[in-house]
Amino acid sequence: MRYVYGIAAALLLGGTAATLTVGPVGAQTAQNEPGSISAAPPRAGAPMSFADLAARLQPAVVNISTKQSITVQNQSLPPGFEEFFRRFGAPVPEGGDQPVTRRGGSLGSGFIISPDGYVVTNNHVISPARDNATVESITVTLPDRKEYRARLIGRDTASDLALLKIDATNLPFVRFGDSTRARVGDWVVAIGNPFGIGSTVTAGIVSAVHRGIQGGGAYDRYIQTDASINQGNSGGPMFDINGNVIGINTALISPTGGNVGIGFAIPAEQAAPVIDALRKGQRPQRGYIGVSMQDLGESEAAALGVPKDQGTLIRSVTPGGAAARAGIQQGDVIVSVAGRPVTPDESLAYLIAQQPVGSRVPIQLIRGGRRQSVTVTVAERPTEEELARLSGIPAEPELRDQPTEQQSTGQRSARASLGVTVQALTPEIARQLRLTDAPANGLVVTSVDPNSDAGGKGIQAGDIILSVNQRPTRSPEEAAAAVEAARTAGRQSVLLLVRRGNTPPIYVGIDLKR
């Protein structure tokens, strides 16, 4: 079970919604086939019993375990311990820092989606527990305690989903349902194997939909529930009251490690197309236009003069990528994709990922206070490993104190308005900061007022300010002029484009000092 300790803006999984259909073998039908589950009408003010529902669905929910080998360094014995072993006639353990192999494992849940043994679970359930671990085997255990060695058919790390196969026939199975119909307050049932104690049924309601969580996948928007979900429930199904799989239990928020009534499931609308692709031996496709982006906070929105939570700020554009070819620029605010507004519930990442690869999509953006439209030809998103390799640049050392002469008018103005002191970026400073590609424009922050908004938002000495309100800053005087223009326009904050070392720049909205 993945644990998360905060809630962030939703960054959502792409791919068009679809229903995974699995044809029955012979006369066999799904455990949750319509009409197969009877339910008596509830008494007034009380829910119906879940007994018939649980009895019908439990046979299709399985336990998943792995055996893993973990390589660790064997530490030498402390001085004098060799004599301790000899005194009692025991063999002296071999010393030296030689690697040794230890055994470990993992436990989780899953569910069967076909009578011939395809099993869905979370990717983290069947992944190595740490970097130096290797998964040696995966075992699927049915509720009747029959065990099967499982093969990994495919995995998708972006959505945290995996598809397994066991060699069996005439198995009980369930189908995906339509999670788009789930509403806050609907009853849901979770079945899994918490803490390895065996098949367990819990019930609750849908607490929220389209929920984003810190530590979730880049494109996930989860169904939140108060049904009890604990360690070991990962990969198990979440059913609606009609027995349809509308989610895959995958994470929880907990200060203690146990259930506190805040659990999350990947919606079926996102999971089904991924599983369908894995079953066909394909890699799930997601739209991609080649931009890095950031949410519009209150200060950033105020600096740009756009409504908060309506749009996404483009932090950088990949040269030669789909966005660059369409004319999208750094600092643009994209407000709609294919006619759908960009909001916290439907983020830019989610909307782009939904678009078919190769399609031409209209995008509306705001640049310099004016709306305009561009058309983007959507590309295919690289793998997470490729993206991590492209962006894996370590942070660089901070700037050492610089000898300064008498401050210019621009430097004094920046200090008074923003709470920072700046000076022009020189080749000597660029070498000191170990910049691999020193920007042509830029001001180096030499000191920060810790009581200022800039200090509160993490600006520090050694950072490079590339622009103020999207106006390049070649000198402290130009920065001061941009700040004064913002004041004249009635703005209470300005937007800084800040770079730290060789990492990509980021926009930061800074409130102006009164």
Coordinates of C-alpha atoms in Angstrom, one line a residue:
M1 CA 0.0 0.0 0.0
R2 CA 1.3 3.4 -0.9
Y3 CA 1.1 6.0 1.8
V4 CA 0.7 9.7 1.2
Y5 CA 0.8 12.5 3.7
G6 CA -0.7 15.5 1.9
I7 CA -3.0 16.5 -0.9
A8 CA -1.8 18.3 -4.0
A9 CA -3.4 19.6 -7.2
A10 CA -4.6 16.8 -9.5
L11 CA -2.2 15.7 -12.2
L12 CA -4.1 13.1 -14.1
L13 CA -3.8 9.9 -16.1
G14 CA -4.6 10.2 -19.8
G15 CA -6.0 7.8 -22.3
T16 CA -9.5 7.7 -23.6
A17 CA -12.0 6.0 -21.4
A18 CA -13.1 2.5 -22.4
T19 CA -14.7 -0.6 -21.0
L20 CA -12.6 -3.8 -20.9
T21 CA -14.8 -6.6 -22.0
V22 CA -13.7 -10.2 -21.5
G23 CA -15.7 -12.8 -23.4
P24 CA -16.8 -15.8 -21.3
V25 CA -15.5 -19.2 -22.1
G26 CA -18.4 -21.6 -22.9
A27 CA -21.4 -20.8 -20.7
Q28 CA -19.3 -19.3 -18.0
T29 CA -20.3 -15.7 -17.0
A30 CA -18.8 -13.0 -14.9
Q31 CA -19.3 -13.1 -11.1
N32 CA -20.8 -9.6 -11.5
E33 CA -22.9 -10.2 -14.6
P34 CA -26.1 -8.0 -14.6
G35 CA -29.0 -9.8 -12.9
S36 CA -26.7 -12.3 -11.2
I37 CA -26.8 -10.4 -7.9
S38 CA -30.1 -10.1 -6.1
A39 CA -30.7 -7.4 -3.6
A40 CA -33.6 -6.9 -1.3
P41 CA -34.9 -3.4 -0.9
P42 CA -33.3 -1.6 2.1
R43 CA -35.3 -0.7 5.2
A44 CA -36.1 2.9 5.5
G45 CA -33.0 4.8 6.8
A46 CA -30.6 1.8 6.6
P47 CA -28.5 0.2 3.9
M48 CA -29.2 -3.2 2.5
S49 CA -27.0 -6.1 3.5
F50 CA -23.8 -6.7 1.6
A51 CA -23.8 -10.4 2.2
D52 CA -25.1 -11.6 -1.2
L53 CA -22.8 -9.1 -3.0
A54 CA -19.8 -10.2 -1.1
A55 CA -20.5 -13.9 -1.5
R56 CA -20.8 -13.5 -5.3
L57 CA -17.6 -11.3 -5.7
Q58 CA -15.1 -12.7 -3.2
P59 CA -14.1 -15.7 -5.3
A60 CA -12.7 -13.4 -8.0
V61 CA -10.5 -11.5 -5.6
V62 CA -7.0 -12.9 -4.9
N63 CA -4.0 -12.6 -2.7
I64 CA -0.7 -11.7 -4.4
S65 CA 2.7 -12.3 -2.9
T66 CA 6.3 -12.1 -4.1
K67 CA 9.6 -13.6 -3.2
Q68 CA 12.5 -11.2 -3.5
S69 CA 16.3 -11.4 -3.0
I70 CA 18.0 -8.4 -1.6
T71 CA 21.8 -7.9 -1.8
V72 CA 23.4 -6.2 1.2
Q73 CA 26.9 -5.6 2.4
N74 CA 28.1 -7.9 5.1
Q75 CA 29.8 -6.0 7.9
S76 CA 33.0 -7.2 9.5
L77 CA 32.9 -8.4 13.1
P78 CA 33.8 -5.9 15.8
P79 CA 37.3 -6.4 17.3
G80 CA 37.4 -9.3 19.8
F81 CA 34.2 -11.1 18.6
E82 CA 36.3 -13.8 16.9
E83 CA 37.6 -15.0 20.3
F84 CA 34.0 -14.9 21.6
F85 CA 32.9 -17.5 19.0
R86 CA 36.0 -19.7 19.5
R87 CA 35.5 -19.8 23.3
F88 CA 32.1 -21.4 22.8
G89 CA 33.2 -23.7 20.1
A90 CA 31.2 -22.0 17.4
P91 CA 32.5 -21.4 13.9
V92 CA 33.7 -17.9 13.3
P93 CA 31.6 -16.0 10.7
E94 CA 33.4 -14.9 7.7
G95 CA 34.5 -11.3 8.0
G96 CA 35.0 -8.6 5.4
D97 CA 32.6 -6.4 3.6
Q98 CA 31.4 -9.1 1.2
P99 CA 27.9 -8.8 -0.3
V100 CA 25.3 -11.2 1.0
T101 CA 21.8 -12.1 -0.3
R102 CA 18.8 -11.9 2.0
R103 CA 15.2 -12.9 1.3
G104 CA 12.2 -10.8 1.4
G105 CA 8.7 -10.4 -0.1
S106 CA 5.6 -8.3 -0.5
L107 CA 1.9 -8.9 0.0
G108 CA -1.0 -7.3 -1.9
S109 CA -4.3 -8.0 -3.6
G110 CA -5.7 -8.4 -7.1
F111 CA -8.7 -9.6 -9.0
I112 CA -9.3 -12.0 -11.9
I113 CA -10.7 -10.4 -15.1
S114 CA -11.1 -13.5 -17.3
P115 CA -11.8 -17.2 -16.8
D116 CA -8.4 -18.1 -18.2
G117 CA -6.4 -16.4 -15.5
Y118 CA -5.6 -12.7 -16.3
V119 CA -5.2 -10.9 -13.0
V120 CA -5.0 -7.1 -12.3
T121 CA -3.0 -5.5 -9.5
N122 CA -0.9 -2.5 -8.6
N123 CA 2.6 -2.3 -10.1
H124 CA 4.1 -1.5 -6.7
V125 CA 2.7 -4.8 -5.3
I126 CA 4.9 -6.9 -7.7
S127 CA 7.9 -4.5 -7.9
P128 CA 11.2 -4.8 -6.1
A129 CA 11.0 -3.5 -2.5
R130 CA 14.2 -1.4 -3.0
D131 CA 16.8 -0.7 -5.6
N132 CA 19.0 -3.6 -4.7
A133 CA 16.2 -6.2 -4.7
T134 CA 15.1 -8.6 -7.4
V135 CA 11.7 -10.2 -7.7
E136 CA 12.2 -14.0 -8.1
S137 CA 8.6 -15.2 -8.2
I138 CA 5.0 -14.0 -8.0
T139 CA 2.3 -16.2 -6.5
V140 CA -1.4 -15.7 -6.8
T141 CA -3.5 -17.4 -4.1
L142 CA -7.2 -17.9 -4.6
P143 CA -9.7 -17.7 -1.7
D144 CA -9.9 -21.5 -1.7
R145 CA -6.1 -21.4 -1.0
K146 CA -5.1 -22.8 -4.4
E147 CA -1.7 -21.3 -5.4
Y148 CA -0.5 -20.5 -8.9
R149 CA 2.8 -19.2 -10.1
A150 CA 2.1 -16.0 -12.0
R151 CA 3.7 -14.5 -15.1
L152 CA 4.1 -10.7 -15.5
I153 CA 2.3 -9.8 -18.8
G154 CA 3.0 -6.1 -18.5
R155 CA 3.3 -3.1 -16.2
D156 CA 2.7 0.6 -16.5
T157 CA 4.5 2.7 -13.9
A158 CA 2.8 5.9 -14.7
S159 CA -0.6 4.5 -13.6
D160 CA 0.8 2.0 -11.1
L161 CA -1.0 -0.9 -12.8
A162 CA 0.2 -4.4 -13.7
L163 CA -1.3 -7.4 -15.5
L164 CA -0.5 -11.0 -14.5
K165 CA -1.4 -14.4 -15.9
I166 CA -1.9 -17.7 -14.2
D167 CA -2.3 -21.0 -16.0
A168 CA -5.9 -22.1 -15.0
T169 CA -9.3 -22.3 -16.6
N170 CA -12.9 -21.8 -15.5
L171 CA -11.9 -19.3 -12.9
P172 CA -14.4 -16.9 -11.3
F173 CA -13.9 -13.4 -12.7
V174 CA -15.3 -9.8 -12.7
R175 CA -15.6 -7.0 -15.2
F176 CA -14.8 -3.3 -15.1
G177 CA -17.8 -1.0 -14.7
D178 CA -18.4 2.7 -15.5
S179 CA -16.6 4.8 -12.9
T180 CA -17.7 8.1 -14.6
R181 CA -21.2 7.5 -13.0
A182 CA -19.8 7.3 -9.4
R183 CA -21.1 10.1 -7.3
V184 CA -20.1 11.4 -3.9
G185 CA -22.2 9.5 -1.3
D186 CA -22.6 6.3 -3.4
W187 CA -22.0 3.0 -1.5
V188 CA -18.8 1.1 -2.4
V189 CA -17.4 -2.2 -1.3
A190 CA -13.6 -3.0 -1.1
I191 CA -12.4 -6.6 -1.0
G192 CA -8.7 -7.5 -0.4
N193 CA -6.2 -9.1 1.9
P194 CA -5.1 -6.5 4.5
F195 CA -2.0 -7.4 6.5
G196 CA -2.1 -10.8 4.9
I197 CA -4.9 -12.0 7.2
G198 CA -7.1 -13.3 4.4
S199 CA -10.0 -12.2 2.2
T200 CA -11.7 -9.2 3.9
V201 CA -14.7 -7.2 2.9
T202 CA -15.2 -3.5 3.9
A203 CA -17.9 -1.0 2.9
G204 CA -18.1 2.8 2.8
I205 CA -19.1 5.6 0.5
V206 CA -17.5 7.6 -2.3
S207 CA -16.0 10.5 -0.4
A208 CA -14.7 12.4 -3.4
V209 CA -14.0 12.0 -7.1
H210 CA -11.3 13.4 -9.3
R211 CA -9.1 13.7 -6.2
G212 CA -5.4 14.4 -6.6
I213 CA -2.9 13.4 -4.0
Q214 CA 0.8 14.1 -3.4
G215 CA 2.8 11.1 -4.4
G216 CA 0.2 9.9 -6.8
G217 CA 0.8 9.3 -10.5
A218 CA 1.3 12.2 -12.9
Y219 CA -2.1 11.7 -14.5
D220 CA -4.1 10.1 -11.7
R221 CA -7.3 11.4 -10.3
Y222 CA -8.6 9.1 -7.7
I223 CA -11.9 8.0 -6.2
Q224 CA -11.7 8.7 -2.5
T225 CA -13.5 6.5 0.0
D226 CA -14.0 5.9 3.7
A227 CA -14.2 2.2 3.2
S228 CA -11.4 0.6 5.3
I229 CA -8.3 0.2 3.2
N230 CA -5.0 -0.9 4.8
Q231 CA -1.6 -2.3 3.9
G232 CA -2.3 -5.3 1.7
N233 CA -5.4 -3.9 0.1
S234 CA -3.3 -2.5 -2.8
G235 CA -4.4 -3.9 -6.1
G236 CA -7.8 -5.1 -4.8
P237 CA -11.1 -4.0 -6.4
M238 CA -13.5 -1.4 -5.4
F239 CA -17.1 -2.4 -6.3
D240 CA -20.2 -0.3 -6.7
I241 CA -23.5 -1.5 -5.2
N242 CA -24.3 -3.4 -8.4
G243 CA -21.0 -5.4 -8.2
N244 CA -19.1 -3.5 -11.0
V245 CA -15.4 -2.8 -10.5
I246 CA -15.2 1.0 -10.5
G247 CA -11.8 1.3 -8.9
I248 CA -8.5 -0.3 -7.9
N249 CA -7.5 0.4 -4.3
T250 CA -4.0 1.8 -4.3
A251 CA -3.2 4.4 -1.6
L252 CA -4.2 5.9 1.7
I253 CA -3.5 8.9 3.8
S254 CA -2.5 7.9 7.3
P255 CA -0.4 9.5 10.1
T256 CA -0.2 6.1 11.8
G257 CA 0.1 3.6 8.9
G258 CA -3.4 2.2 9.6
N259 CA -6.8 3.1 8.2
V260 CA -8.2 6.5 9.2
G261 CA -11.0 6.6 6.6
I262 CA -9.1 8.2 3.7
G263 CA -8.4 5.7 1.0
F264 CA -8.0 6.1 -2.8
A265 CA -8.7 3.9 -5.8
I266 CA -7.7 4.3 -9.5
P267 CA -11.0 4.8 -11.4
A268 CA -11.9 2.1 -13.9
E269 CA -12.2 4.7 -16.6
Q270 CA -8.4 5.2 -16.3
A271 CA -7.4 1.6 -15.5
A272 CA -9.4 -0.3 -18.2
P273 CA -7.6 1.1 -21.3
V274 CA -4.2 0.6 -19.7
I275 CA -5.0 -3.0 -18.8
D276 CA -6.5 -3.6 -22.3
A277 CA -3.2 -2.3 -23.9
L278 CA -1.1 -4.5 -21.6
R279 CA -3.1 -7.5 -22.5
K280 CA -2.5 -6.9 -26.2
G281 CA 1.3 -6.6 -25.5
Q282 CA 1.2 -2.8 -26.2
R283 CA 2.5 0.2 -24.3
P284 CA -0.3 2.5 -23.1
Q285 CA -0.3 5.6 -25.3
R286 CA -0.7 9.1 -23.8
G287 CA -0.7 12.4 -25.6
Y288 CA 2.3 14.7 -25.1
I289 CA 3.2 18.1 -26.5
G290 CA 6.6 18.8 -24.9
V291 CA 6.1 21.3 -22.2
S292 CA 6.8 21.6 -18.5
M293 CA 4.1 23.3 -16.5
Q294 CA 3.1 24.6 -13.1
D295 CA -0.1 25.4 -11.4
L296 CA -1.2 29.0 -11.1
G297 CA -1.0 30.1 -7.4
E298 CA -2.7 33.2 -6.1
S299 CA 0.4 35.3 -6.5
E300 CA 1.2 34.0 -10.0
A301 CA -2.3 34.6 -11.2
A302 CA -2.4 38.1 -9.8
A303 CA 0.9 39.0 -11.4
L304 CA -0.4 37.8 -14.8
G305 CA -3.9 39.3 -14.3
V306 CA -5.7 36.0 -14.9
P307 CA -8.2 34.2 -12.6
K308 CA -6.8 31.7 -10.1
D309 CA -7.3 28.0 -10.9
Q310 CA -8.2 28.7 -14.5
G311 CA -5.3 27.6 -16.6
T312 CA -1.8 26.3 -16.4
L313 CA 1.4 28.3 -16.7
I314 CA 4.0 27.0 -19.2
R315 CA 7.4 26.9 -17.5
S316 CA 9.4 25.7 -20.4
V317 CA 8.9 24.4 -24.0
T318 CA 10.9 21.5 -25.4
P319 CA 12.8 22.8 -28.5
G320 CA 11.4 21.1 -31.7
G321 CA 8.5 19.5 -29.8
A322 CA 4.9 19.6 -30.7
A323 CA 4.2 22.7 -28.6
A324 CA 7.2 24.6 -30.0
R325 CA 6.1 23.8 -33.5
A326 CA 2.6 25.2 -32.7
G327 CA 4.0 28.4 -31.4
I328 CA 3.5 27.9 -27.7
Q329 CA 6.0 29.9 -25.6
Q330 CA 7.4 30.0 -22.2
G331 CA 5.1 32.1 -19.9
D332 CA 1.9 31.3 -21.8
V333 CA -1.1 30.4 -19.8
I334 CA -3.1 27.6 -21.5
V335 CA -6.8 27.9 -20.5
S336 CA -8.5 25.2 -22.7
V337 CA -7.7 22.1 -24.7
A338 CA -10.2 20.9 -27.4
G339 CA -12.8 23.2 -25.9
R340 CA -12.5 21.8 -22.4
P341 CA -11.4 24.4 -19.7
V342 CA -8.2 23.7 -17.8
T343 CA -9.1 23.4 -14.1
P344 CA -7.7 21.7 -11.0
D345 CA -10.1 18.8 -11.7
E346 CA -9.2 18.6 -15.4
S347 CA -5.5 19.7 -15.5
L348 CA -3.6 20.4 -18.6
A349 CA -1.6 17.2 -18.2
Y350 CA -4.7 15.2 -18.0
L351 CA -6.4 16.8 -21.0
I352 CA -3.4 16.5 -23.2
A353 CA -2.8 12.9 -22.2
Q354 CA -6.4 12.1 -23.2
Q355 CA -5.9 13.3 -26.8
P356 CA -5.2 10.6 -29.4
V357 CA -1.6 10.5 -30.6
G358 CA -1.4 12.3 -34.0
S359 CA -4.6 14.3 -33.6
R360 CA -4.7 18.0 -34.2
V361 CA -6.1 19.8 -31.2
P362 CA -7.1 23.4 -30.7
I363 CA -5.6 25.1 -27.7
Q364 CA -6.5 28.5 -26.2
L365 CA -3.9 30.5 -24.3
I366 CA -3.3 33.9 -22.8
R367 CA -0.1 35.7 -23.7
G368 CA 0.5 39.3 -22.6
G369 CA -3.1 39.6 -21.4
R370 CA -4.5 38.6 -24.8
R371 CA -6.3 35.4 -25.7
Q372 CA -5.2 33.5 -28.8
S373 CA -5.6 30.1 -30.3
V374 CA -3.1 27.6 -31.7
T375 CA -3.4 24.1 -33.1
V376 CA -1.1 21.4 -31.8
T377 CA -0.4 18.0 -33.4
V378 CA -0.3 15.7 -30.3
A379 CA 2.8 13.4 -30.0
E380 CA 3.3 10.3 -27.9
R381 CA 4.5 10.7 -24.4
P382 CA 8.0 9.1 -23.7
T383 CA 8.3 6.5 -21.0
E384 CA 8.7 7.7 -17.4
E385 CA 12.3 6.4 -17.4
E386 CA 13.1 8.5 -20.5
L387 CA 11.6 11.6 -19.0
A388 CA 13.4 11.1 -15.7
R389 CA 16.7 10.7 -17.6
L390 CA 16.0 13.9 -19.5
S391 CA 15.2 15.9 -16.4
G392 CA 17.6 14.3 -13.9
I393 CA 19.9 17.3 -13.4
P394 CA 21.3 17.7 -9.8
A395 CA 21.1 21.0 -8.0
E396 CA 24.2 23.1 -8.1
P397 CA 26.1 24.8 -5.3
E398 CA 24.9 28.2 -4.0
L399 CA 26.6 31.4 -4.8
R400 CA 29.3 32.5 -2.3
D401 CA 29.2 36.0 -1.0
Q402 CA 30.2 38.5 -3.6
P403 CA 32.2 41.7 -3.0
T404 CA 29.8 44.6 -3.9
E405 CA 30.4 48.2 -4.7
Q406 CA 27.9 50.9 -3.9
Q407 CA 24.4 49.7 -4.9
S408 CA 22.8 51.2 -8.0
T409 CA 19.3 52.7 -8.1
G410 CA 18.0 49.5 -9.6
Q411 CA 19.5 47.3 -6.9
R412 CA 18.1 49.5 -4.1
S413 CA 14.7 49.4 -5.9
A414 CA 14.7 45.6 -6.1
R415 CA 15.6 45.4 -2.5
A416 CA 12.8 47.8 -1.5
S417 CA 10.1 46.2 -3.8
L418 CA 10.9 42.5 -3.8
G419 CA 13.0 42.0 -0.7
V420 CA 16.1 40.8 -2.8
T421 CA 19.4 42.4 -3.8
V422 CA 20.6 41.6 -7.3
Q423 CA 23.5 42.1 -9.6
A424 CA 24.1 41.4 -13.3
L425 CA 25.3 37.9 -14.1
T426 CA 28.9 37.9 -15.2
P427 CA 31.1 35.1 -16.7
E428 CA 33.0 34.9 -13.4
I429 CA 29.8 34.4 -11.4
A430 CA 28.6 31.9 -14.0
R431 CA 31.8 29.9 -13.5
Q432 CA 31.4 30.0 -9.7
L433 CA 27.8 28.7 -10.0
R434 CA 29.1 26.0 -12.4
L435 CA 26.5 26.9 -15.0
T436 CA 26.8 24.7 -18.0
D437 CA 24.9 27.1 -20.2
A438 CA 24.9 30.6 -18.7
P439 CA 21.9 32.6 -19.8
A440 CA 22.4 35.7 -21.9
N441 CA 20.0 37.7 -19.6
G442 CA 19.8 37.3 -15.9
L443 CA 20.3 38.8 -12.5
V444 CA 22.0 37.0 -9.6
V445 CA 20.4 37.2 -6.2
T446 CA 23.1 38.2 -3.7
S447 CA 20.9 38.6 -0.6
V448 CA 17.3 38.0 0.5
D449 CA 15.3 39.7 3.2
P450 CA 14.0 36.7 5.2
N451 CA 10.9 38.6 6.2
S452 CA 9.9 39.3 2.6
D453 CA 7.5 37.3 0.4
A454 CA 10.5 36.3 -1.7
G455 CA 12.3 34.9 1.4
G456 CA 9.1 33.1 2.4
K457 CA 8.8 31.5 -1.0
G458 CA 12.3 30.1 -1.0
I459 CA 14.2 32.6 -3.1
Q460 CA 17.9 32.4 -2.0
A461 CA 21.3 33.8 -2.8
G462 CA 22.7 32.3 -6.0
D463 CA 19.3 32.1 -7.7
I464 CA 19.1 33.7 -11.2
I465 CA 16.2 35.9 -12.1
L466 CA 15.7 35.6 -15.8
S467 CA 12.6 37.9 -16.2
V468 CA 10.2 40.0 -14.3
N469 CA 6.6 39.9 -15.5
Q470 CA 8.0 38.2 -18.7
R471 CA 10.3 41.1 -19.4
P472 CA 14.0 40.0 -19.7
T473 CA 16.2 41.4 -17.0
R474 CA 19.7 42.4 -18.2
S475 CA 20.3 44.9 -15.4
P476 CA 18.9 45.8 -12.0
E477 CA 17.5 48.9 -13.7
E478 CA 15.4 46.8 -16.1
A479 CA 14.1 44.8 -13.2
A480 CA 13.2 48.0 -11.3
A481 CA 11.4 49.3 -14.4
A482 CA 9.3 46.1 -14.7
V483 CA 8.3 46.3 -11.1
E484 CA 7.3 49.9 -11.5
A485 CA 5.3 49.1 -14.6
A486 CA 3.4 46.5 -12.5
R487 CA 2.7 49.0 -9.8
T488 CA 1.4 51.5 -12.3
A489 CA -0.9 48.9 -13.7
G490 CA -2.3 48.3 -10.2
R491 CA -0.8 44.9 -9.8
Q492 CA 0.1 43.8 -6.2
S493 CA 2.5 41.1 -7.3
V494 CA 5.0 40.3 -10.0
L495 CA 6.0 37.1 -11.7
L496 CA 9.7 36.1 -11.6
L497 CA 11.2 33.4 -13.8
V498 CA 13.9 31.9 -11.5
R499 CA 16.6 29.4 -12.2
R500 CA 18.7 27.6 -9.6
G501 CA 22.0 26.1 -10.9
N502 CA 21.5 24.0 -14.0
T503 CA 17.9 23.0 -13.1
P504 CA 15.0 24.1 -15.3
P505 CA 13.6 27.6 -14.4
I506 CA 10.3 28.0 -12.5
Y507 CA 7.9 30.9 -12.2
V508 CA 7.3 32.4 -8.7
G509 CA 4.8 35.0 -7.9
I510 CA 6.1 37.6 -5.4
D511 CA 4.0 40.1 -3.6
L512 CA 5.3 43.6 -3.8
K513 CA 6.3 45.4 -0.6
R514 CA 3.9 48.2 0.3

